[in-house]
């Protein structure tokens, strides 16, 4: 079981809602994924409309909505967006995304830290999307972030864990859950993230643009479970030398 | 970093034309095999030598577009506020010397248009005017944005180039993006097509995206008007402009449009024709060079062409457009900027998208995200 800010999750696969061809395929995929935490871009929903199509398709007792601030460029804009999301979607939770770079959507560390400090003061449960920067993750933890969400590679790139070495440091040092977000392109990437000890992963593009999103969602569900199980079992150490079953120094034990 | 004007002067049209002619089939194959492609690769892909590779380009373009944008298509509509114009442009129905009735919408008329567009489902609106600073200057535009903003998620603008401080004022009022086409990057040809009016200043127009970038706009749309000059050379300059802007104003998003000259009241035939195949080649070349750039298609194009090209790289399109002021509420009058080609209703275009496995996206922004409120 994973706990973030006093909420427990049985599934360690978080999902997104962008890029699906229809709301129905989004709904079916989320169902197949078993996901209990689903991000929603504020830019895509009509918060003034209670019958918004996307929100209607996310209305499921298992699903918790995680509004994201995708589109903002500064801490100030992020705080406005989070406040609106809280009011409209009736949740304290927010995935903080501040990416002034519209090309690779890479997060701004300085504005993210500023916004986290402000939002935590206002009682939000803040999950910041950040580069795989171990020091920044510690600073966010100190600022009160409920979890940290470092990237594996740029959003939508399907490039996998290009930041592997730094993700390992983040996981080793963190006192809050680490959710690896962005860049996971195939189930084996998710399994690898879980094997190194991530608490959860967030996947969107790889599922949404698959030829068969529902089956791909299932595949990610299984990969996350397998990866977590492997991590929990304790992996054998990797060695560059052979470990013979009759070691050369075995005779010394008879001394 | 040098100014774009200086950069442009290093690439005279003859030099670009020669480079396009020199491209070989081997070079095209090498380019298409690359994982990432730069401006030189773009030139290779729009060359005549790349034409036989159109299907390969289309397949790759589709794949990249799906990965970056998913099965989504952004929909928007233009809202023509005025057809008054002090410029003479040889290709435009709003040209000063074109004796058509002139009209600038009043507040009441604007709100009538808003009502119809809202009824059609639009959330993204593009405000369009001619260039008549006395009647549709920055005060008129600021007022129009104030009126319109509460009713739409996203307000863009395609009007005369403005100064940086004027853009700053409109952005703080809620303006999200500005489209400004250079028409042609050929300095001499530009002079011929813009003999009178403020628009005749080539450099002021060329530097408009710089003023927008400095003003902190969210999105800039650029393009060249296809038909005035060699489309390949002009498209190379447009792509060069895109690359320059992306590096300099890195916080801004970019969109490319491909306006092909259309018939209009009192107009002339295009000097250079571009076939449908060539336009597809150009669209795919942009996508293969820049997987993230927004590629936009208007109702200037035919229903048949639009039905098929949606799968090849386009990410946003207009629908149900009227190009005369008051056209949505009052119906067709002879005040159009150009004749549209795809006359289907927005609902019919949305149905087409859905049938093709695409989600029509009506809303992809919220004023709250730029700290302004509806």
Coordinates of C-alpha atoms in Angstrom, one line a residue, chain A residues 90-240:
Chain A
X90 CA -13.3 20.2 -4.7
X91 CA -9.9 18.7 -4.1
X92 CA -6.9 20.0 -2.1
X93 CA -4.5 18.0 -4.2
X94 CA -2.6 19.6 -7.0
X95 CA 0.1 18.4 -9.4
X96 CA 2.3 21.4 -9.7
X97 CA 3.6 21.8 -13.3
X98 CA 5.4 25.0 -14.1
X99 CA 7.1 24.7 -17.5
X100 CA 8.0 27.9 -19.2
X101 CA 9.6 25.9 -22.0
X102 CA 6.7 25.0 -24.3
X103 CA 8.9 22.8 -26.5
X104 CA 10.1 20.1 -24.1
X105 CA 7.9 21.1 -21.2
X106 CA 10.8 21.0 -18.8
X107 CA 9.9 22.2 -15.4
X108 CA 11.2 25.5 -13.8
X109 CA 12.9 24.5 -10.5
X110 CA 12.9 28.0 -9.0
X111 CA 9.3 28.8 -9.7
X112 CA 8.3 25.3 -8.6
X113 CA 9.9 25.7 -5.2
X114 CA 8.3 29.1 -4.7
X115 CA 4.9 27.8 -5.6
X116 CA 5.2 24.8 -3.4
X117 CA 6.1 26.9 -0.4
X118 CA 3.0 29.1 -1.1
X119 CA 0.6 26.3 -1.8
X120 CA 1.6 24.3 1.3
X121 CA 1.0 27.3 3.4
X122 CA -2.5 27.5 1.9
X123 CA -3.2 23.8 2.8
X124 CA -2.7 22.2 -0.5
X125 CA -1.4 18.7 -1.0
X126 CA 1.3 19.5 -3.5
X127 CA 2.9 17.0 -5.9
X128 CA 5.5 18.9 -7.9
X129 CA 6.7 17.8 -11.3
X130 CA 10.5 18.4 -11.4
X131 CA 13.6 17.5 -13.2
X132 CA 15.5 14.5 -11.6
X133 CA 17.4 16.9 -9.4
X134 CA 18.2 15.3 -6.0
X135 CA 18.9 18.6 -4.2
X136 CA 15.7 20.2 -5.5
X137 CA 13.7 17.1 -4.4
X138 CA 15.1 17.5 -0.8
X139 CA 14.3 21.3 -0.9
X140 CA 10.7 20.5 -2.0
X141 CA 10.4 17.9 0.7
X142 CA 11.5 20.5 3.3
X143 CA 9.0 22.9 1.8
X144 CA 6.2 20.4 2.5
X145 CA 5.6 18.7 -0.8
X146 CA 3.5 15.5 -0.2
X147 CA 5.5 13.6 -2.8
X148 CA 8.0 14.5 -5.5
X149 CA 7.5 13.7 -9.2
X150 CA 10.9 13.6 -11.0
X151 CA 11.0 13.0 -14.8
X152 CA 12.4 9.9 -16.5
X153 CA 12.8 11.9 -19.7
X154 CA 10.9 14.7 -21.3
X155 CA 7.1 14.5 -21.3
X156 CA 5.6 12.4 -24.2
X157 CA 9.1 11.4 -25.4
X158 CA 8.7 7.7 -24.5
X159 CA 12.4 7.7 -23.9
X160 CA 12.4 5.8 -20.6
X161 CA 14.6 6.4 -17.6
X162 CA 17.3 8.7 -19.1
X163 CA 17.8 10.1 -15.6
X164 CA 18.3 6.7 -14.0
X165 CA 21.4 7.6 -11.8
X166 CA 19.7 10.7 -10.4
X167 CA 16.4 8.9 -9.8
X168 CA 18.3 6.3 -7.7
X169 CA 19.8 9.1 -5.5
X170 CA 16.4 10.8 -5.2
X171 CA 14.8 7.5 -4.1
X172 CA 17.6 6.8 -1.7
X173 CA 17.4 10.2 0.0
X174 CA 13.7 10.8 0.0
X175 CA 11.4 10.9 3.0
X176 CA 8.3 11.4 0.9
X177 CA 7.0 9.2 -1.9
X178 CA 8.8 9.4 -5.2
X179 CA 6.6 9.2 -8.3
X180 CA 8.5 8.9 -11.5
X181 CA 6.6 11.0 -14.1
X182 CA 7.1 11.6 -17.8
X183 CA 8.9 9.7 -20.5
X184 CA 7.8 6.2 -19.7
X185 CA 7.1 4.8 -23.1
X186 CA 6.7 1.0 -22.6
X187 CA 5.8 -1.2 -19.7
X188 CA 9.4 -2.3 -19.2
X189 CA 10.3 1.3 -18.4
X190 CA 7.6 1.3 -15.7
X191 CA 8.9 -2.0 -14.3
X192 CA 12.4 -0.7 -14.2
X193 CA 11.2 2.4 -12.3
X194 CA 9.5 0.2 -9.7
X195 CA 12.5 -2.1 -9.5
X196 CA 14.8 0.7 -8.4
X197 CA 12.3 1.5 -5.6
X198 CA 10.0 4.2 -7.0
X199 CA 6.8 4.4 -5.0
X200 CA 4.7 4.9 -8.1
X201 CA 4.8 6.0 -11.7
X202 CA 2.7 8.2 -13.8
X203 CA 1.9 7.2 -17.4
X204 CA -0.1 9.0 -20.0
X205 CA 1.2 9.3 -23.6
X206 CA 2.3 5.6 -23.8
X207 CA -1.2 4.4 -23.0
X208 CA -3.2 7.1 -24.8
X209 CA -1.5 6.9 -28.2
X210 CA -1.1 3.1 -28.3
X211 CA -2.9 1.2 -31.0
X212 CA -4.9 -0.4 -28.3
X213 CA -5.0 1.9 -25.3
X214 CA -7.0 -0.5 -23.1
X215 CA -4.6 -3.4 -23.5
X216 CA -1.6 -1.1 -23.1
X217 CA -3.1 0.2 -19.8
X218 CA -3.4 -3.4 -18.6
X219 CA 0.2 -4.1 -19.6
X220 CA 1.4 -1.1 -17.6
X221 CA -0.7 -2.3 -14.6
X222 CA 1.0 -5.7 -14.7
X223 CA 4.5 -4.1 -15.2
X224 CA 4.1 -1.9 -12.3
X225 CA 3.0 -4.8 -10.1
X226 CA 5.8 -7.0 -11.3
X227 CA 8.4 -4.2 -10.8
X228 CA 7.2 -3.5 -7.3
X229 CA 7.2 -7.2 -6.4
X230 CA 10.7 -7.6 -7.6
X231 CA 11.8 -4.6 -5.6
X232 CA 10.1 -5.9 -2.5
X233 CA 11.8 -9.3 -2.9
X234 CA 15.2 -7.8 -2.8
X235 CA 17.2 -8.2 -6.0
X236 CA 20.5 -10.1 -6.1
X237 CA 23.5 -7.9 -6.4
X238 CA 25.0 -7.4 -9.9
X239 CA 28.7 -8.4 -10.2
X240 CA 31.1 -8.0 -13.1

